[in-house]
PDB file of C-alpha atoms and ligand atoms in Angstrom:
ATOM      1  CA  MET A 118      70.293 126.052  93.418  1.00 58.00           C
ATOM      2  CA  ALA A 119      72.455 122.926  93.528  1.00 64.00           C
ATOM      3  CA  ARG A 120      71.876 120.548  90.658  1.00 75.00           C
ATOM      4  CA  ARG A 121      70.176 117.327  91.566  1.00 88.00           C
ATOM      5  CA  LYS A 122      70.529 113.926  90.078  1.00 96.00           C
ATOM      6  CA  LYS A 123      67.540 113.089  87.915  1.00 97.00           C
ATOM      7  CA  ILE A 124      66.535 109.463  88.394  1.00 97.00           C
ATOM      8  CA  TYR A 125      63.595 109.271  86.014  1.00 96.00           C
ATOM      9  CA  GLU A 126      61.406 111.542  83.924  1.00 96.00           C
ATOM     10  CA  GLY A 127      57.882 110.486  83.035  1.00 94.00           C
ATOM     11  CA  LYS A 128      55.028 112.224  81.238  1.00 93.00           C
ATOM     12  CA  ALA A 129      53.760 114.176  84.249  1.00 96.00           C
ATOM     13  CA  LYS A 130      56.490 113.863  86.893  1.00 98.00           C
ATOM     14  CA  ILE A 131      60.229 113.855  87.454  1.00 98.00           C
ATOM     15  CA  LEU A 132      61.994 111.859  90.163  1.00 98.00           C
ATOM     16  CA  TYR A 133      65.191 113.246  91.677  1.00 98.00           C
ATOM     17  CA  GLU A 134      67.593 111.694  94.150  1.00 97.00           C
ATOM     18  CA  GLY A 135      66.372 112.448  97.692  1.00 97.00           C
ATOM     19  CA  PRO A 136      68.283 113.928 100.629  1.00 96.00           C
ATOM     20  CA  GLU A 137      68.739 110.541 102.323  1.00 96.00           C
ATOM     21  CA  PRO A 138      69.255 107.027 100.993  1.00 95.00           C
ATOM     22  CA  GLY A 139      65.938 105.359 100.259  1.00 96.00           C
ATOM     23  CA  THR A 140      64.195 108.664  99.503  1.00 98.00           C
ATOM     24  CA  LEU A 141      63.334 110.501  96.289  1.00 98.00           C
ATOM     25  CA  VAL A 142      61.918 113.898  95.427  1.00 98.00           C
ATOM     26  CA  GLN A 143      58.856 113.698  93.179  1.00 98.00           C
ATOM     27  CA  TYR A 144      58.331 116.822  91.049  1.00 98.00           C
ATOM     28  CA  PHE A 145      54.914 117.435  89.457  1.00 98.00           C
ATOM     29  CA  LYS A 146      55.082 118.968  85.967  1.00 97.00           C
ATOM     30  CA  ASP A 147      52.356 120.955  84.229  1.00 96.00           C
ATOM     31  CA  ASP A 148      52.498 118.631  81.219  1.00 95.00           C
ATOM     32  CA  ALA A 149      49.313 116.825  80.284  1.00 94.00           C
ATOM     33  CA  THR A 150      49.261 113.887  77.900  1.00 93.00           C
ATOM     34  CA  ALA A 151      46.514 111.598  76.667  1.00 92.00           C
ATOM     35  CA  PHE A 152      46.080 108.690  74.268  1.00 89.00           C
ATOM     36  CA  ASN A 153      49.577 107.416  75.028  1.00 85.00           C
ATOM     37  CA  ALA A 154      51.101 110.898  74.572  1.00 86.00           C
ATOM     38  CA  GLU A 155      49.559 111.448  71.126  1.00 90.00           C
ATOM     39  CA  LYS A 156      47.836 114.508  72.611  1.00 94.00           C
ATOM     40  CA  LYS A 157      50.022 116.880  74.635  1.00 94.00           C
ATOM     41  CA  ALA A 158      49.695 120.267  76.304  1.00 95.00           C
ATOM     42  CA  VAL A 159      51.132 122.319  79.125  1.00 95.00           C
ATOM     43  CA  ILE A 160      48.364 123.163  81.584  1.00 95.00           C
ATOM     44  CA  GLU A 161      49.484 125.962  83.850  1.00 94.00           C
ATOM     45  CA  GLY A 162      49.059 125.101  87.524  1.00 95.00           C
ATOM     46  CA  LYS A 163      48.229 121.402  87.041  1.00 97.00           C
ATOM     47  CA  GLY A 164      51.426 120.243  88.771  1.00 98.00           C
ATOM     48  CA  VAL A 165      50.749 122.412  91.812  1.00 97.00           C
ATOM     49  CA  LEU A 166      47.195 121.088  92.135  1.00 98.00           C
ATOM     50  CA  ASN A 167      48.200 117.442  91.677  1.00 98.00           C
ATOM     51  CA  ASN A 168      50.993 117.789  94.240  1.00 98.00           C
ATOM     52  CA  ARG A 169      48.446 119.051  96.790  1.00 98.00           C
ATOM     53  CA  LEU A 170      45.749 116.564  95.872  1.00 98.00           C
ATOM     54  CA  SER A 171      48.100 113.585  95.913  1.00 98.00           C
ATOM     55  CA  GLU A 172      49.381 114.717  99.323  1.00 98.00           C
ATOM     56  CA  PHE A 173      45.784 114.950 100.551  1.00 98.00           C
ATOM     57  CA  PHE A 174      44.833 111.430  99.360  1.00 98.00           C
ATOM     58  CA  MET A 175      48.102 109.757 100.420  1.00 98.00           C
ATOM     59  CA  THR A 176      48.058 111.253 103.943  1.00 98.00           C
ATOM     60  CA  GLY A 177      44.366 110.345 104.265  1.00 98.00           C
ATOM     61  CA  LEU A 178      45.144 106.762 103.287  1.00 98.00           C
ATOM     62  CA  GLN A 179      48.015 106.616 105.777  1.00 98.00           C
ATOM     63  CA  SER A 180      45.683 107.879 108.511  1.00 98.00           C
ATOM     64  CA  ILE A 181      43.508 104.782 108.025  1.00 98.00           C
ATOM     65  CA  GLY A 182      46.523 102.456 107.913  1.00 98.00           C
ATOM     66  CA  VAL A 183      47.013 102.068 104.155  1.00 98.00           C
ATOM     67  CA  PRO A 184      50.774 102.282 103.536  1.00 98.00           C
ATOM     68  CA  THR A 185      51.985 104.693 100.857  1.00 98.00           C
ATOM     69  CA  HIS A 186      55.316 106.004  99.576  1.00 98.00           C
ATOM     70  CA  PHE A 187      54.498 109.559 100.726  1.00 98.00           C
ATOM     71  CA  ILE A 188      56.691 111.199 103.403  1.00 98.00           C
ATOM     72  CA  LYS A 189      55.967 114.920 103.182  1.00 98.00           C
ATOM     73  CA  ARG A 190      55.291 117.752 100.782  1.00 98.00           C
ATOM     74  CA  LEU A 191      58.368 119.924 100.285  1.00 98.00           C
ATOM     75  CA  ASN A 192      56.998 122.850  98.303  1.00 97.00           C
ATOM     76  CA  MET A 193      54.423 123.784  95.679  1.00 97.00           C
ATOM     77  CA  ARG A 194      55.547 121.184  93.165  1.00 98.00           C
ATOM     78  CA  GLU A 195      57.608 118.643  95.083  1.00 98.00           C
ATOM     79  CA  GLN A 196      57.117 115.946  97.629  1.00 98.00           C
ATOM     80  CA  LEU A 197      59.519 113.666  99.480  1.00 98.00           C
ATOM     81  CA  ILE A 198      58.733 109.994  98.944  1.00 98.00           C
ATOM     82  CA  ARG A 199      60.156 106.596  99.845  1.00 98.00           C
ATOM     83  CA  GLN A 200      62.089 104.977  97.047  1.00 98.00           C
ATOM     84  CA  VAL A 201      60.214 101.868  95.967  1.00 98.00           C
ATOM     85  CA  GLU A 202      60.551  99.161  93.382  1.00 97.00           C
ATOM     86  CA  ILE A 203      57.557  99.818  91.148  1.00 98.00           C
ATOM     87  CA  ILE A 204      55.577  96.740  90.147  1.00 98.00           C
ATOM     88  CA  PRO A 205      55.112  97.203  86.369  1.00 98.00           C
ATOM     89  CA  LEU A 206      51.309  97.174  86.556  1.00 98.00           C
ATOM     90  CA  GLU A 207      48.564  99.758  86.444  1.00 98.00           C
ATOM     91  CA  VAL A 208      45.977  98.649  88.972  1.00 98.00           C
ATOM     92  CA  ILE A 209      42.584  99.937  87.838  1.00 98.00           C
ATOM     93  CA  VAL A 210      39.503  99.911  90.038  1.00 99.00           C
ATOM     94  CA  ARG A 211      36.107 100.565  88.468  1.00 98.00           C
ATOM     95  CA  ASN A 212      32.812 101.347  90.197  1.00 98.00           C
ATOM     96  CA  PHE A 213      30.913 102.466  87.092  1.00 98.00           C
ATOM     97  CA  ALA A 214      31.516 101.625  83.428  1.00 98.00           C
ATOM     98  CA  ALA A 215      33.566 104.249  81.570  1.00 98.00           C
ATOM     99  CA  GLY A 216      36.564 104.665  79.296  1.00 97.00           C
ATOM    100  CA  SER A 217      38.165 101.531  77.912  1.00 97.00           C
ATOM    101  CA  MET A 218      35.759  99.187  79.722  1.00 98.00           C
ATOM    102  CA  ALA A 219      32.656 100.900  78.334  1.00 98.00           C
ATOM    103  CA  LYS A 220      34.214 100.787  74.860  1.00 97.00           C
ATOM    104  CA  ARG A 221      35.358  97.170  75.097  1.00 97.00           C
ATOM    105  CA  LEU A 222      32.005  95.862  76.306  1.00 98.00           C
ATOM    106  CA  GLY A 223      29.718  98.343  74.525  1.00 98.00           C
ATOM    107  CA  MET A 224      28.401  99.620  77.857  1.00 98.00           C
ATOM    108  CA  GLU A 225      26.873 102.993  78.547  1.00 98.00           C
ATOM    109  CA  GLU A 226      29.276 105.390  80.309  1.00 97.00           C
ATOM    110  CA  GLY A 227      28.221 105.675  83.946  1.00 98.00           C
ATOM    111  CA  ALA A 228      26.382 102.338  84.151  1.00 98.00           C
ATOM    112  CA  PRO A 229      26.830 101.004  87.698  1.00 98.00           C
ATOM    113  CA  LEU A 230      28.849  97.789  88.051  1.00 98.00           C
ATOM    114  CA  PRO A 231      27.601  94.937  90.263  1.00 98.00           C
ATOM    115  CA  ARG A 232      30.694  95.376  92.460  1.00 98.00           C
ATOM    116  CA  PRO A 233      34.055  97.121  92.206  1.00 98.00           C
ATOM    117  CA  ILE A 234      36.021  95.474  89.402  1.00 98.00           C
ATOM    118  CA  ILE A 235      39.806  95.412  89.462  1.00 98.00           C
ATOM    119  CA  GLU A 236      41.902  94.968  86.352  1.00 98.00           C
ATOM    120  CA  PHE A 237      45.592  95.109  85.558  1.00 98.00           C
ATOM    121  CA  SER A 238      47.465  96.698  82.677  1.00 98.00           C
ATOM    122  CA  TYR A 239      51.104  96.051  81.920  1.00 98.00           C
ATOM    123  CA  LYS A 240      52.988  99.359  82.219  1.00 97.00           C
ATOM    124  CA  ASP A 241      54.610  99.836  78.835  1.00 96.00           C
ATOM    125  CA  ASP A 242      54.050 103.034  76.873  1.00 92.00           C
ATOM    126  CA  LYS A 243      55.294 101.506  73.620  1.00 93.00           C
ATOM    127  CA  LEU A 244      52.590  98.836  73.865  1.00 96.00           C
ATOM    128  CA  GLY A 245      49.939 101.295  75.123  1.00 94.00           C
ATOM    129  CA  ASP A 246      49.670  99.697  78.605  1.00 96.00           C
ATOM    130  CA  PRO A 247      47.789  96.547  77.492  1.00 97.00           C
ATOM    131  CA  LEU A 248      45.236  94.883  79.746  1.00 98.00           C
ATOM    132  CA  VAL A 249      46.715  91.635  81.116  1.00 98.00           C
ATOM    133  CA  PRO A 250      45.152  88.669  82.906  1.00 98.00           C
ATOM    134  CA  GLU A 251      46.506  87.523  86.291  1.00 98.00           C
ATOM    135  CA  GLU A 252      47.882  84.421  84.582  1.00 98.00           C
ATOM    136  CA  TYR A 253      50.361  86.589  82.589  1.00 98.00           C
ATOM    137  CA  ILE A 254      51.384  88.543  85.694  1.00 98.00           C
ATOM    138  CA  ILE A 255      52.288  85.419  87.609  1.00 98.00           C
ATOM    139  CA  ALA A 256      53.781  83.501  84.681  1.00 98.00           C
ATOM    140  CA  PHE A 257      56.054  86.412  83.693  1.00 98.00           C
ATOM    141  CA  GLY A 258      57.037  87.007  87.325  1.00 97.00           C
ATOM    142  CA  TRP A 259      55.827  90.626  87.533  1.00 98.00           C
ATOM    143  CA  ALA A 260      54.090  89.738  90.821  1.00 98.00           C
ATOM    144  CA  SER A 261      53.327  86.568  92.780  1.00 98.00           C
ATOM    145  CA  GLN A 262      49.863  85.247  93.610  1.00 98.00           C
ATOM    146  CA  GLN A 263      50.388  86.461  97.189  1.00 97.00           C
ATOM    147  CA  ASP A 264      51.371  89.925  95.885  1.00 98.00           C
ATOM    148  CA  LEU A 265      48.225  90.003  93.749  1.00 98.00           C
ATOM    149  CA  ASP A 266      46.022  89.069  96.710  1.00 98.00           C
ATOM    150  CA  ASP A 267      47.657  91.869  98.728  1.00 98.00           C
ATOM    151  CA  ILE A 268      47.347  94.331  95.829  1.00 98.00           C
ATOM    152  CA  VAL A 269      43.615  93.580  95.443  1.00 98.00           C
ATOM    153  CA  ALA A 270      43.100  94.115  99.193  1.00 98.00           C
ATOM    154  CA  LEU A 271      45.025  97.416  99.050  1.00 98.00           C
ATOM    155  CA  ALA A 272      43.155  98.586  95.942  1.00 98.00           C
ATOM    156  CA  LEU A 273      39.768  97.887  97.553  1.00 98.00           C
ATOM    157  CA  ARG A 274      40.752  99.836 100.670  1.00 98.00           C
ATOM    158  CA  VAL A 275      41.882 102.757  98.497  1.00 98.00           C
ATOM    159  CA  ASN A 276      38.569 102.525  96.633  1.00 98.00           C
ATOM    160  CA  ASP A 277      36.494 102.601  99.840  1.00 98.00           C
ATOM    161  CA  PHE A 278      38.462 105.569 101.178  1.00 98.00           C
ATOM    162  CA  MET A 279      38.433 107.538  97.943  1.00 98.00           C
ATOM    163  CA  SER A 280      34.758 106.812  97.194  1.00 98.00           C
ATOM    164  CA  GLY A 281      33.766 107.984 100.681  1.00 98.00           C
ATOM    165  CA  VAL A 282      35.875 111.150 100.616  1.00 98.00           C
ATOM    166  CA  MET A 283      34.647 112.088  97.164  1.00 98.00           C
ATOM    167  CA  HIS A 284      31.024 111.304  97.977  1.00 98.00           C
ATOM    168  CA  GLY A 285      31.334 113.677 100.948  1.00 98.00           C
ATOM    169  CA  VAL A 286      32.039 116.543  98.532  1.00 98.00           C
ATOM    170  CA  GLY A 287      29.399 115.623  95.963  1.00 98.00           C
ATOM    171  CA  ILE A 288      31.654 113.713  93.564  1.00 98.00           C
ATOM    172  CA  LYS A 289      31.184 110.194  92.212  1.00 98.00           C
ATOM    173  CA  LEU A 290      34.367 108.111  91.919  1.00 98.00           C
ATOM    174  CA  ILE A 291      33.854 106.345  88.595  1.00 98.00           C
ATOM    175  CA  ASP A 292      37.248 104.623  88.402  1.00 98.00           C
ATOM    176  CA  PHE A 293      40.919 105.203  89.136  1.00 98.00           C
ATOM    177  CA  LYS A 294      44.413 103.873  88.549  1.00 98.00           C
ATOM    178  CA  ILE A 295      47.071 103.282  91.184  1.00 98.00           C
ATOM    179  CA  GLU A 296      50.575 101.908  91.119  1.00 98.00           C
ATOM    180  CA  ILE A 297      52.084  99.715  93.790  1.00 98.00           C
ATOM    181  CA  GLY A 298      55.688  99.652  94.976  1.00 98.00           C
ATOM    182  CA  ARG A 299      57.753  97.228  96.995  1.00 98.00           C
ATOM    183  CA  ILE A 300      59.826  98.378  99.959  1.00 97.00           C
ATOM    184  CA  TRP A 301      62.373  95.913 101.296  1.00 95.00           C
ATOM    185  CA  ASP A 302      63.212  95.659 105.007  1.00 89.00           C
ATOM    186  CA  ASN A 303      66.035  93.120 104.833  1.00 89.00           C
ATOM    187  CA  ASP A 304      64.292  90.059 103.408  1.00 90.00           C
ATOM    188  CA  PHE A 305      60.791  91.324 104.128  1.00 94.00           C
ATOM    189  CA  GLN A 306      58.777  93.050 101.475  1.00 96.00           C
ATOM    190  CA  ARG A 307      56.012  95.579 102.083  1.00 97.00           C
ATOM    191  CA  LEU A 308      53.659  96.720  99.355  1.00 98.00           C
ATOM    192  CA  VAL A 309      52.745 100.403  99.364  1.00 98.00           C
ATOM    193  CA  VAL A 310      50.639 102.725  97.226  1.00 98.00           C
ATOM    194  CA  ALA A 311      53.100 104.703  95.072  1.00 98.00           C
ATOM    195  CA  ASP A 312      53.165 107.163  92.161  1.00 98.00           C
ATOM    196  CA  GLU A 313      50.291 109.658  92.595  1.00 98.00           C
ATOM    197  CA  ILE A 314      46.575 109.820  93.225  1.00 98.00           C
ATOM    198  CA  SER A 315      45.081 112.842  91.495  1.00 98.00           C
ATOM    199  CA  PRO A 316      42.415 113.794  88.940  1.00 97.00           C
ATOM    200  CA  ASP A 317      44.996 112.751  86.313  1.00 97.00           C
ATOM    201  CA  SER A 318      44.461 109.130  87.296  1.00 97.00           C
ATOM    202  CA  CYS A 319      40.783 109.087  88.388  1.00 98.00           C
ATOM    203  CA  ARG A 320      37.410 109.668  86.767  1.00 98.00           C
ATOM    204  CA  LEU A 321      35.431 112.078  88.932  1.00 98.00           C
ATOM    205  CA  TRP A 322      31.887 113.150  88.084  1.00 98.00           C
ATOM    206  CA  ASP A 323      29.789 115.700  89.915  1.00 98.00           C
ATOM    207  CA  ILE A 324      26.959 113.731  91.571  1.00 98.00           C
ATOM    208  CA  GLU A 325      24.267 116.299  90.727  1.00 98.00           C
ATOM    209  CA  THR A 326      25.194 117.375  87.215  1.00 98.00           C
ATOM    210  CA  GLY A 327      27.456 114.583  85.950  1.00 98.00           C
ATOM    211  CA  GLN A 328      30.062 117.231  85.071  1.00 98.00           C
ATOM    212  CA  LYS A 329      33.503 115.687  84.538  1.00 98.00           C
ATOM    213  CA  LEU A 330      36.194 116.950  86.920  1.00 98.00           C
ATOM    214  CA  ASP A 331      39.152 114.846  85.768  1.00 96.00           C
ATOM    215  CA  LYS A 332      41.564 114.304  82.899  1.00 95.00           C
ATOM    216  CA  ASP A 333      38.706 113.407  80.526  1.00 95.00           C
ATOM    217  CA  VAL A 334      38.170 117.210  80.351  1.00 96.00           C
ATOM    218  CA  PHE A 335      41.525 117.332  78.528  1.00 95.00           C
ATOM    219  CA  ARG A 336      41.114 114.040  76.645  1.00 95.00           C
ATOM    220  CA  LYS A 337      37.709 115.097  75.281  1.00 94.00           C
ATOM    221  CA  ASP A 338      38.210 118.907  75.060  1.00 94.00           C
ATOM    222  CA  LEU A 339      35.437 119.620  77.562  1.00 96.00           C
ATOM    223  CA  GLY A 340      36.798 122.930  78.873  1.00 95.00           C
ATOM    224  CA  SER A 341      39.486 124.077  81.268  1.00 95.00           C
ATOM    225  CA  LEU A 342      41.380 121.292  83.034  1.00 95.00           C
ATOM    226  CA  THR A 343      42.719 123.739  85.629  1.00 96.00           C
ATOM    227  CA  ASP A 344      39.174 124.843  86.451  1.00 96.00           C
ATOM    228  CA  ALA A 345      38.090 121.207  86.907  1.00 97.00           C
ATOM    229  CA  TYR A 346      41.044 120.289  89.171  1.00 97.00           C
ATOM    230  CA  THR A 347      40.685 123.572  91.080  1.00 97.00           C
ATOM    231  CA  GLU A 348      37.047 122.685  91.758  1.00 97.00           C
ATOM    232  CA  VAL A 349      38.048 119.271  93.162  1.00 98.00           C
ATOM    233  CA  ALA A 350      40.731 120.912  95.339  1.00 98.00           C
ATOM    234  CA  ARG A 351      38.332 123.623  96.483  1.00 97.00           C
ATOM    235  CA  ARG A 352      35.661 121.120  97.530  1.00 98.00           C
ATOM    236  CA  LEU A 353      38.241 119.081  99.440  1.00 98.00           C
ATOM    237  CA  GLY A 354      39.599 122.208 101.130  1.00 96.00           C
ATOM    238  CA  VAL A 355      43.110 121.732  99.766  1.00 95.00           C
ATOM    239  CA  LEU A 356      43.491 124.769  97.546  1.00 84.00           C
ATOM    240  CA  PRO A 357      46.947 126.242  98.055  1.00 64.00           C
ATOM    241  CA  SER A 358      46.327 129.692  99.521  1.00 61.00           C
ATOM    242  CA  ASN A 359      48.838 131.512  97.324  1.00 53.00           C
ATOM    243  CA  VAL A 360      47.638 130.049  94.033  1.00 55.00           C
ATOM    244  CA  THR A 361      44.584 131.753  92.741  1.00 52.00           C
ATOM    245  CA  HIS A 362      43.172 130.708  89.453  1.00 53.00           C
ATOM    246  CA  ARG A 363      41.567 133.863  88.185  1.00 54.00           C
ATOM    247  CA  PRO A 364      39.242 133.635  85.224  1.00 54.00           C
ATOM    248  CA  ARG A 365      40.694 135.349  82.168  1.00 56.00           C
ATOM    249  CA  PRO A 366      39.163 138.769  81.460  1.00 55.00           C
ATOM    250  CA  THR A 367      36.521 138.811  78.769  1.00 55.00           C
ATOM    251  CA  LEU A 368      37.624 140.961  75.862  1.00 58.00           C
ATOM    252  CA  ILE A 369      34.947 143.340  74.712  1.00 58.00           C
ATOM    253  CA  ASN A 370      35.442 144.907  71.314  1.00 48.00           C
TER     254      ASN A 370
HETATM  255  P1  LIG B 229      40.634 103.463  81.068  1.00 92.58           P
HETATM  256  O1  LIG B 229      41.178 102.062  81.048  1.00 92.58           O
HETATM  257  O2  LIG B 229      39.147 103.491  81.117  1.00 92.58           O
HETATM  258  O3  LIG B 229      41.220 104.328  79.998  1.00 92.58           O
HETATM  259  O4  LIG B 229      41.145 104.116  82.447  1.00 92.58           O
HETATM  260  C1  LIG B 229      40.662 103.693  83.695  1.00 92.58           C
HETATM  261  C2  LIG B 229      41.136 104.657  84.778  1.00 92.58           C
HETATM  262  O5  LIG B 229      42.542 104.541  84.943  1.00 92.58           O
HETATM  263  C3  LIG B 229      40.865 106.125  84.463  1.00 92.58           C
HETATM  264  O6  LIG B 229      40.546 106.795  85.660  1.00 92.58           O
HETATM  265  C4  LIG B 229      42.179 106.623  83.899  1.00 92.58           C
HETATM  266  O7  LIG B 229      42.362 108.007  84.165  1.00 92.58           O
HETATM  267  C5  LIG B 229      43.180 105.774  84.657  1.00 92.58           C
HETATM  268  N1  LIG B 229      44.352 105.455  83.827  1.00 92.58           N
HETATM  269  C6  LIG B 229      44.478 104.433  82.955  1.00 92.58           C
HETATM  270  N2  LIG B 229      45.693 104.452  82.337  1.00 92.58           N
HETATM  271  C7  LIG B 229      46.340 105.528  82.864  1.00 92.58           C
HETATM  272  C8  LIG B 229      47.648 106.086  82.640  1.00 92.58           C
HETATM  273  O8  LIG B 229      48.468 105.600  81.850  1.00 92.58           O
HETATM  274  N3  LIG B 229      47.944 107.200  83.350  1.00 92.58           N
HETATM  275  C9  LIG B 229      47.065 107.782  84.245  1.00 92.58           C
HETATM  276  N4  LIG B 229      47.434 108.881  84.910  1.00 92.58           N
HETATM  277  N5  LIG B 229      45.852 107.256  84.485  1.00 92.58           N
HETATM  278  C10 LIG B 229      45.481 106.153  83.798  1.00 92.58           C
END
């Protein structure tokens, strides 16, 4: 296979130069990291599942008019995407208290919030992606007030879509993280949902049992991450037909 130019390698994905200007190939690795990469593992099949799930969510969003970077899936682990200028923020939407919010405010995990709450973290691994107020974002020029208004509107539409889709398959969307990119058409800028949407970047709880079906399974050693992601994919009807996750045989001695 011809070598490709690597543009960027992150914790869970690699970006390669795409076949046409303005495009990139996004490759999903099996690597899982947590706590700012202090905890690491290779989880067989995770990249394949996240490629499929991100395709499913991005195409669903596009079908309701939410712009994304997604063009098409190329194979089991790769998708073709529009090249964007990533805004250096993690946009987090919360419907129920969990994770860093529950810890910060001493709230019970799963407590409902009065309305969806959006917060921003500055994307910087060395600093551990610190939470930042809007004032910082505007003052440091990471995004304008108009950008922020547009980002909030986009994030709420993603939340409505994702909450509805997940509810339809018996899953509660606790919270999620998205990233936003800019695409320039001459002097005009469009903001689009970029990066990925997958159980790596959401908290997903089974409505009936409260079972966690997201990366917290890895963060908190709650069982098999592949089983959890496979369950999400199975419920959504997006399990790749030629990937079967067979339970390991039980050894009897
Ligand atoms: P928390 O701030 O509670 O740790 O995370 C809130 C939500 O954003 C969770 O769904 C979590 O998975 C997601 N999230 C926060 N930071 C990151 C990150 O650096 N990478 C990924 N993939 N998701 C993140």
